[in-house]
Each structure stands twice: as structure tokens, then as C-alpha cells.
PDB file of N, CA and C in Angstrom:
ATOM      1  N   UNK A  91     -41.845  94.199  -6.851  1.00  0.00           N
ATOM      2  CA  UNK A  91     -40.930  93.315  -6.947  1.00  0.00           C
ATOM      3  C   UNK A  91     -41.886  91.844  -7.245  1.00  0.00           C
ATOM      4  N   UNK A  92     -41.395  90.928  -8.028  1.00  0.00           N
ATOM      5  CA  UNK A  92     -41.952  89.867  -8.229  1.00  0.00           C
ATOM      6  C   UNK A  92     -41.282  88.621  -7.521  1.00  0.00           C
ATOM      7  N   UNK A  93     -41.866  87.821  -6.840  1.00  0.00           N
ATOM      8  CA  UNK A  93     -41.131  86.883  -6.038  1.00  0.00           C
ATOM      9  C   UNK A  93     -41.558  85.495  -6.388  1.00  0.00           C
ATOM     10  N   UNK A  94     -40.747  84.503  -6.566  1.00  0.00           N
ATOM     11  CA  UNK A  94     -41.454  83.152  -6.685  1.00  0.00           C
ATOM     12  C   UNK A  94     -40.447  82.174  -6.145  1.00  0.00           C
ATOM     13  N   UNK A  95     -40.719  81.328  -5.879  1.00  0.00           N
ATOM     14  CA  UNK A  95     -40.001  80.034  -5.309  1.00  0.00           C
ATOM     15  C   UNK A  95     -39.201  79.074  -6.262  1.00  0.00           C
ATOM     16  N   UNK A  96     -38.476  79.522  -7.087  1.00  0.00           N
ATOM     17  CA  UNK A  96     -37.999  78.946  -7.924  1.00  0.00           C
ATOM     18  C   UNK A  96     -36.766  77.903  -7.697  1.00  0.00           C
ATOM     19  N   UNK A  97     -37.018  76.778  -7.987  1.00  0.00           N
ATOM     20  CA  UNK A  97     -36.143  75.427  -7.564  1.00  0.00           C
ATOM     21  C   UNK A  97     -34.821  75.586  -8.388  1.00  0.00           C
ATOM     22  N   UNK A  98     -33.700  75.681  -7.900  1.00  0.00           N
ATOM     23  CA  UNK A  98     -32.523  75.592  -8.508  1.00  0.00           C
ATOM     24  C   UNK A  98     -31.948  74.201  -8.570  1.00  0.00           C
ATOM     25  N   UNK A  99     -31.605  73.725  -9.954  1.00  0.00           N
ATOM     26  CA  UNK A  99     -31.064  72.523  -9.897  1.00  0.00           C
ATOM     27  C   UNK A  99     -29.717  72.344 -10.542  1.00  0.00           C
ATOM     28  N   UNK A 100     -28.909  71.591 -10.223  1.00  0.00           N
ATOM     29  CA  UNK A 100     -27.279  71.495 -10.694  1.00  0.00           C
ATOM     30  C   UNK A 100     -27.351  70.286 -11.411  1.00  0.00           C
ATOM     31  N   UNK A 101     -26.774  70.177 -12.707  1.00  0.00           N
ATOM     32  CA  UNK A 101     -26.893  69.077 -13.605  1.00  0.00           C
ATOM     33  C   UNK A 101     -25.815  69.415 -14.529  1.00  0.00           C
ATOM     34  N   UNK A 102     -25.376  68.000 -15.091  1.00  0.00           N
ATOM     35  CA  UNK A 102     -24.251  68.095 -16.110  1.00  0.00           C
ATOM     36  C   UNK A 102     -24.679  68.346 -17.528  1.00  0.00           C
ATOM     37  N   UNK A 103     -24.199  69.040 -18.693  1.00  0.00           N
ATOM     38  CA  UNK A 103     -24.650  69.091 -20.044  1.00  0.00           C
ATOM     39  C   UNK A 103     -23.225  68.884 -20.643  1.00  0.00           C
ATOM     40  N   UNK A 104     -23.142  68.685 -21.955  1.00  0.00           N
ATOM     41  CA  UNK A 104     -21.857  68.324 -22.632  1.00  0.00           C
ATOM     42  C   UNK A 104     -21.897  69.743 -23.275  1.00  0.00           C
ATOM     43  N   UNK A 105     -21.114  70.427 -23.431  1.00  0.00           N
ATOM     44  CA  UNK A 105     -20.642  71.551 -24.457  1.00  0.00           C
ATOM     45  C   UNK A 105     -19.250  71.028 -25.200  1.00  0.00           C
ATOM     46  N   UNK A 106     -19.267  70.890 -26.527  1.00  0.00           N
ATOM     47  CA  UNK A 106     -18.315  70.806 -27.271  1.00  0.00           C
ATOM     48  C   UNK A 106     -17.763  69.186 -26.758  1.00  0.00           C
ATOM     49  N   UNK A 107     -18.615  68.359 -26.446  1.00  0.00           N
ATOM     50  CA  UNK A 107     -18.233  66.931 -26.135  1.00  0.00           C
ATOM     51  C   UNK A 107     -17.541  66.967 -24.534  1.00  0.00           C
ATOM     52  N   UNK A 108     -17.495  68.053 -24.059  1.00  0.00           N
ATOM     53  CA  UNK A 108     -16.796  68.029 -22.325  1.00  0.00           C
ATOM     54  C   UNK A 108     -17.918  68.106 -21.688  1.00  0.00           C
ATOM     55  N   UNK A 109     -18.172  67.362 -20.291  1.00  0.00           N
ATOM     56  CA  UNK A 109     -19.293  67.395 -19.463  1.00  0.00           C
ATOM     57  C   UNK A 109     -18.921  68.887 -18.618  1.00  0.00           C
ATOM     58  N   UNK A 110     -20.065  69.579 -18.431  1.00  0.00           N
ATOM     59  CA  UNK A 110     -19.820  70.740 -17.648  1.00  0.00           C
ATOM     60  C   UNK A 110     -21.053  70.957 -16.793  1.00  0.00           C
ATOM     61  N   UNK A 111     -20.765  71.184 -15.271  1.00  0.00           N
ATOM     62  CA  UNK A 111     -21.984  71.458 -14.269  1.00  0.00           C
ATOM     63  C   UNK A 111     -22.415  72.577 -14.324  1.00  0.00           C
ATOM     64  N   UNK A 112     -23.851  72.912 -14.450  1.00  0.00           N
ATOM     65  CA  UNK A 112     -24.515  74.072 -14.333  1.00  0.00           C
ATOM     66  C   UNK A 112     -25.473  74.111 -13.258  1.00  0.00           C
ATOM     67  N   UNK A 113     -25.854  75.486 -12.795  1.00  0.00           N
ATOM     68  CA  UNK A 113     -27.308  75.617 -12.170  1.00  0.00           C
ATOM     69  C   UNK A 113     -28.336  76.211 -13.191  1.00  0.00           C
ATOM     70  N   UNK A 114     -29.399  75.509 -13.155  1.00  0.00           N
ATOM     71  CA  UNK A 114     -30.415  76.153 -13.707  1.00  0.00           C
ATOM     72  C   UNK A 114     -31.517  76.422 -12.987  1.00  0.00           C
ATOM     73  N   UNK A 115     -32.397  77.541 -13.083  1.00  0.00           N
ATOM     74  CA  UNK A 115     -33.297  77.950 -12.562  1.00  0.00           C
ATOM     75  C   UNK A 115     -34.830  77.076 -12.820  1.00  0.00           C
ATOM     76  N   UNK A 116     -35.245  76.227 -12.557  1.00  0.00           N
ATOM     77  CA  UNK A 116     -36.180  75.605 -12.871  1.00  0.00           C
ATOM     78  C   UNK A 116     -37.952  76.128 -12.409  1.00  0.00           C
ATOM     79  N   UNK A 117     -38.140  77.334 -12.777  1.00  0.00           N
ATOM     80  CA  UNK A 117     -38.999  78.047 -12.186  1.00  0.00           C
ATOM     81  C   UNK A 117     -40.096  78.437 -13.262  1.00  0.00           C
ATOM     82  N   UNK A 118     -40.350  78.271 -14.319  1.00  0.00           N
ATOM     83  CA  UNK A 118     -41.142  78.656 -15.577  1.00  0.00           C
ATOM     84  C   UNK A 118     -42.888  78.733 -14.781  1.00  0.00           C
ATOM     85  N   UNK A 119     -42.941  77.528 -14.078  1.00  0.00           N
ATOM     86  CA  UNK A 119     -44.211  77.261 -14.130  1.00  0.00           C
ATOM     87  C   UNK A 119     -44.536  77.726 -11.989  1.00  0.00           C
ATOM     88  N   UNK A 120     -43.707  78.533 -11.535  1.00  0.00           N
ATOM     89  CA  UNK A 120     -43.700  79.129 -10.251  1.00  0.00           C
ATOM     90  C   UNK A 120     -44.762  80.343 -10.105  1.00  0.00           C
ATOM     91  N   UNK A 121     -45.524  79.981  -9.007  1.00  0.00           N
ATOM     92  CA  UNK A 121     -46.405  81.174  -8.817  1.00  0.00           C
ATOM     93  C   UNK A 121     -45.512  82.609  -8.149  1.00  0.00           C
ATOM     94  N   UNK A 122     -45.993  83.514  -8.798  1.00  0.00           N
ATOM     95  CA  UNK A 122     -45.049  84.753  -8.722  1.00  0.00           C
ATOM     96  C   UNK A 122     -45.913  85.520  -7.538  1.00  0.00           C
ATOM     97  N   UNK A 123     -45.391  86.162  -6.692  1.00  0.00           N
ATOM     98  CA  UNK A 123     -46.080  87.208  -5.703  1.00  0.00           C
ATOM     99  C   UNK A 123     -45.635  88.368  -5.781  1.00  0.00           C
ATOM    100  N   UNK A 124     -46.542  89.383  -5.684  1.00  0.00           N
ATOM    101  CA  UNK A 124     -46.112  90.857  -5.994  1.00  0.00           C
ATOM    102  C   UNK A 124     -46.047  91.786  -4.840  1.00  0.00           C
ATOM    103  N   UNK A 125     -44.949  92.108  -4.214  1.00  0.00           N
ATOM    104  CA  UNK A 125     -44.653  93.312  -3.200  1.00  0.00           C
ATOM    105  C   UNK A 125     -44.023  94.307  -3.823  1.00  0.00           C
ATOM    106  N   UNK A 126     -44.142  95.393  -3.221  1.00  0.00           N
ATOM    107  CA  UNK A 126     -43.539  96.674  -3.460  1.00  0.00           C
ATOM    108  C   UNK A 126     -42.942  97.442  -2.229  1.00  0.00           C
ATOM    109  N   UNK A 127     -42.225  98.364  -2.216  1.00  0.00           N
ATOM    110  CA  UNK A 127     -41.569  99.190  -1.267  1.00  0.00           C
ATOM    111  C   UNK A 127     -42.658 100.403  -1.332  1.00  0.00           C
ATOM    112  N   UNK A 128     -43.286 100.533   0.012  1.00  0.00           N
ATOM    113  CA  UNK A 128     -44.319 101.709   0.119  1.00  0.00           C
ATOM    114  C   UNK A 128     -43.526 102.823   0.743  1.00  0.00           C
ATOM    115  N   UNK A 129     -44.254 103.791   1.106  1.00  0.00           N
ATOM    116  CA  UNK A 129     -43.732 104.978   1.969  1.00  0.00           C
ATOM    117  C   UNK A 129     -43.460 104.795   3.331  1.00  0.00           C
ATOM    118  N   UNK A 130     -44.106 103.732   3.821  1.00  0.00           N
ATOM    119  CA  UNK A 130     -43.797 103.212   5.168  1.00  0.00           C
ATOM    120  C   UNK A 130     -42.716 102.336   5.299  1.00  0.00           C
ATOM    121  N   UNK A 131     -41.666 102.548   5.637  1.00  0.00           N
ATOM    122  CA  UNK A 131     -40.263 101.743   5.561  1.00  0.00           C
ATOM    123  C   UNK A 131     -40.729 100.352   6.414  1.00  0.00           C
ATOM    124  N   UNK A 132     -41.376 100.757   7.320  1.00  0.00           N
ATOM    125  CA  UNK A 132     -41.702  99.359   8.463  1.00  0.00           C
ATOM    126  C   UNK A 132     -42.877  98.454   8.050  1.00  0.00           C
ATOM    127  N   UNK A 133     -43.490  98.851   6.818  1.00  0.00           N
ATOM    128  CA  UNK A 133     -44.486  98.081   6.660  1.00  0.00           C
ATOM    129  C   UNK A 133     -43.878  96.554   6.008  1.00  0.00           C
ATOM    130  N   UNK A 134     -44.899  95.748   6.373  1.00  0.00           N
ATOM    131  CA  UNK A 134     -44.509  94.438   5.942  1.00  0.00           C
ATOM    132  C   UNK A 134     -43.943  94.231   4.497  1.00  0.00           C
ATOM    133  N   UNK A 135     -44.833  95.025   3.429  1.00  0.00           N
ATOM    134  CA  UNK A 135     -44.345  94.743   1.840  1.00  0.00           C
ATOM    135  C   UNK A 135     -42.802  95.464   1.933  1.00  0.00           C
ATOM    136  N   UNK A 136     -42.613  96.792   2.383  1.00  0.00           N
ATOM    137  CA  UNK A 136     -41.077  97.260   2.538  1.00  0.00           C
ATOM    138  C   UNK A 136     -40.120  96.173   2.866  1.00  0.00           C
ATOM    139  N   UNK A 137     -40.335  95.811   4.235  1.00  0.00           N
ATOM    140  CA  UNK A 137     -39.215  94.923   4.968  1.00  0.00           C
ATOM    141  C   UNK A 137     -39.226  93.655   4.282  1.00  0.00           C
ATOM    142  N   UNK A 138     -40.320  93.225   3.544  1.00  0.00           N
ATOM    143  CA  UNK A 138     -40.160  91.831   2.757  1.00  0.00           C
ATOM    144  C   UNK A 138     -39.204  92.146   1.533  1.00  0.00           C
ATOM    145  N   UNK A 139     -39.358  93.261   0.732  1.00  0.00           N
ATOM    146  CA  UNK A 139     -38.717  93.648  -0.376  1.00  0.00           C
ATOM    147  C   UNK A 139     -37.088  93.553   0.048  1.00  0.00           C
ATOM    148  N   UNK A 140     -36.847  94.502   1.139  1.00  0.00           N
ATOM    149  CA  UNK A 140     -35.597  94.491   1.470  1.00  0.00           C
ATOM    150  C   UNK A 140     -34.787  93.261   1.981  1.00  0.00           C
ATOM    151  N   UNK A 141     -35.672  92.289   2.600  1.00  0.00           N
ATOM    152  CA  UNK A 141     -34.760  91.094   3.021  1.00  0.00           C
ATOM    153  C   UNK A 141     -34.864  90.196   2.056  1.00  0.00           C
ATOM    154  N   UNK A 142     -35.580  90.256   1.026  1.00  0.00           N
ATOM    155  CA  UNK A 142     -35.482  89.245  -0.236  1.00  0.00           C
ATOM    156  C   UNK A 142     -34.287  89.760  -0.899  1.00  0.00           C
ATOM    157  N   UNK A 143     -33.990  91.039  -1.094  1.00  0.00           N
ATOM    158  CA  UNK A 143     -33.031  91.603  -1.850  1.00  0.00           C
ATOM    159  C   UNK A 143     -31.412  91.148  -1.222  1.00  0.00           C
ATOM    160  N   UNK A 144     -31.345  91.124   0.011  1.00  0.00           N
ATOM    161  CA  UNK A 144     -30.294  90.810   0.840  1.00  0.00           C
ATOM    162  C   UNK A 144     -30.002  89.149   0.610  1.00  0.00           C
ATOM    163  N   UNK A 145     -31.284  88.228   0.688  1.00  0.00           N
ATOM    164  CA  UNK A 145     -31.156  87.005   0.317  1.00  0.00           C
ATOM    165  C   UNK A 145     -30.666  86.972  -0.741  1.00  0.00           C
ATOM    166  N   UNK A 146     -31.279  87.297  -2.033  1.00  0.00           N
ATOM    167  CA  UNK A 146     -30.922  87.249  -3.374  1.00  0.00           C
ATOM    168  C   UNK A 146     -29.617  87.451  -3.631  1.00  0.00           C
ATOM    169  N   UNK A 147     -28.713  88.496  -3.163  1.00  0.00           N
ATOM    170  CA  UNK A 147     -27.708  89.180  -3.446  1.00  0.00           C
ATOM    171  C   UNK A 147     -26.639  88.127  -2.821  1.00  0.00           C
ATOM    172  N   UNK A 148     -26.904  87.624  -1.631  1.00  0.00           N
ATOM    173  CA  UNK A 148     -25.968  86.687  -0.934  1.00  0.00           C
ATOM    174  C   UNK A 148     -26.071  85.135  -1.786  1.00  0.00           C
ATOM    175  N   UNK A 149     -27.356  84.700  -2.192  1.00  0.00           N
ATOM    176  CA  UNK A 149     -27.423  83.489  -2.722  1.00  0.00           C
ATOM    177  C   UNK A 149     -26.465  83.593  -4.278  1.00  0.00           C
ATOM    178  N   UNK A 150     -26.645  84.523  -4.801  1.00  0.00           N
ATOM    179  CA  UNK A 150     -25.894  84.659  -6.194  1.00  0.00           C
ATOM    180  C   UNK A 150     -24.368  85.111  -5.895  1.00  0.00           C
ATOM    181  N   UNK A 151     -24.126  85.570  -4.683  1.00  0.00           N
ATOM    182  CA  UNK A 151     -22.913  85.873  -4.597  1.00  0.00           C
ATOM    183  C   UNK A 151     -21.931  84.625  -4.289  1.00  0.00           C
ATOM    184  N   UNK A 152     -22.824  83.739  -3.504  1.00  0.00           N
ATOM    185  CA  UNK A 152     -22.303  82.490  -2.991  1.00  0.00           C
ATOM    186  C   UNK A 152     -21.954  81.387  -4.225  1.00  0.00           C
ATOM    187  N   UNK A 153     -23.024  81.353  -5.183  1.00  0.00           N
ATOM    188  CA  UNK A 153     -22.883  80.869  -6.467  1.00  0.00           C
ATOM    189  C   UNK A 153     -21.910  81.200  -7.198  1.00  0.00           C
ATOM    190  N   UNK A 154     -21.770  82.293  -7.500  1.00  0.00           N
ATOM    191  CA  UNK A 154     -20.711  83.099  -8.479  1.00  0.00           C
ATOM    192  C   UNK A 154     -19.298  82.611  -8.074  1.00  0.00           C
ATOM    193  N   UNK A 155     -19.083  82.659  -6.492  1.00  0.00           N
ATOM    194  CA  UNK A 155     -17.690  82.263  -6.134  1.00  0.00           C
ATOM    195  C   UNK A 155     -17.548  80.683  -6.287  1.00  0.00           C
ATOM    196  N   UNK A 156     -18.532  80.012  -6.167  1.00  0.00           N
ATOM    197  CA  UNK A 156     -18.085  78.346  -6.769  1.00  0.00           C
ATOM    198  C   UNK A 156     -17.748  78.319  -7.946  1.00  0.00           C
ATOM    199  N   UNK A 157     -18.670  79.207  -8.685  1.00  0.00           N
ATOM    200  CA  UNK A 157     -18.269  79.153 -10.090  1.00  0.00           C
ATOM    201  C   UNK A 157     -16.653  79.357 -10.653  1.00  0.00           C
ATOM    202  N   UNK A 158     -16.445  80.499  -9.743  1.00  0.00           N
ATOM    203  CA  UNK A 158     -15.104  80.901 -10.313  1.00  0.00           C
ATOM    204  C   UNK A 158     -13.911  80.364  -9.985  1.00  0.00           C
ATOM    205  N   UNK A 159     -14.056  78.983  -8.707  1.00  0.00           N
ATOM    206  CA  UNK A 159     -13.197  78.053  -8.580  1.00  0.00           C
ATOM    207  C   UNK A 159     -13.083  77.239  -9.540  1.00  0.00           C
TER     208      UNK A 159
END
């Protein structure tokens, strides 16, 4: 897994003359960190990957629910 601290910015853009708010991942210059699941599920790397997956899924579920409103 590669992980970086990508800032997310909300801003308005015009599409066909209408303003729309969107989220933009502003991470093209972010430093990436490499982690991988190892045979040892209790290793720091394995635990980190598991926790980041949980965070990522909850983050994007929250954003996608807001967009559906």
C-alpha cells in the first residue's frame, strides 16, 4: 500500500454555467509511504494497512453520502 497525506479541498466550479461544489484531492506533490501486509498479522505494517483501509472506507462512505443528498 502507498499512503500519502493528501489534503482534500472543497470548492465550486462552473459546469454548463451552473456552479457545483466538489471535493478535489490536492496531493500531486504529497510524499508517499510504502506499507505492506506481512505474514505476521500483528506487525506494525500489517496493522497499519488494516487501519488505513478502515479509515479510507469510512472517509469515502461519508463523502459519498453527502454527495447523494
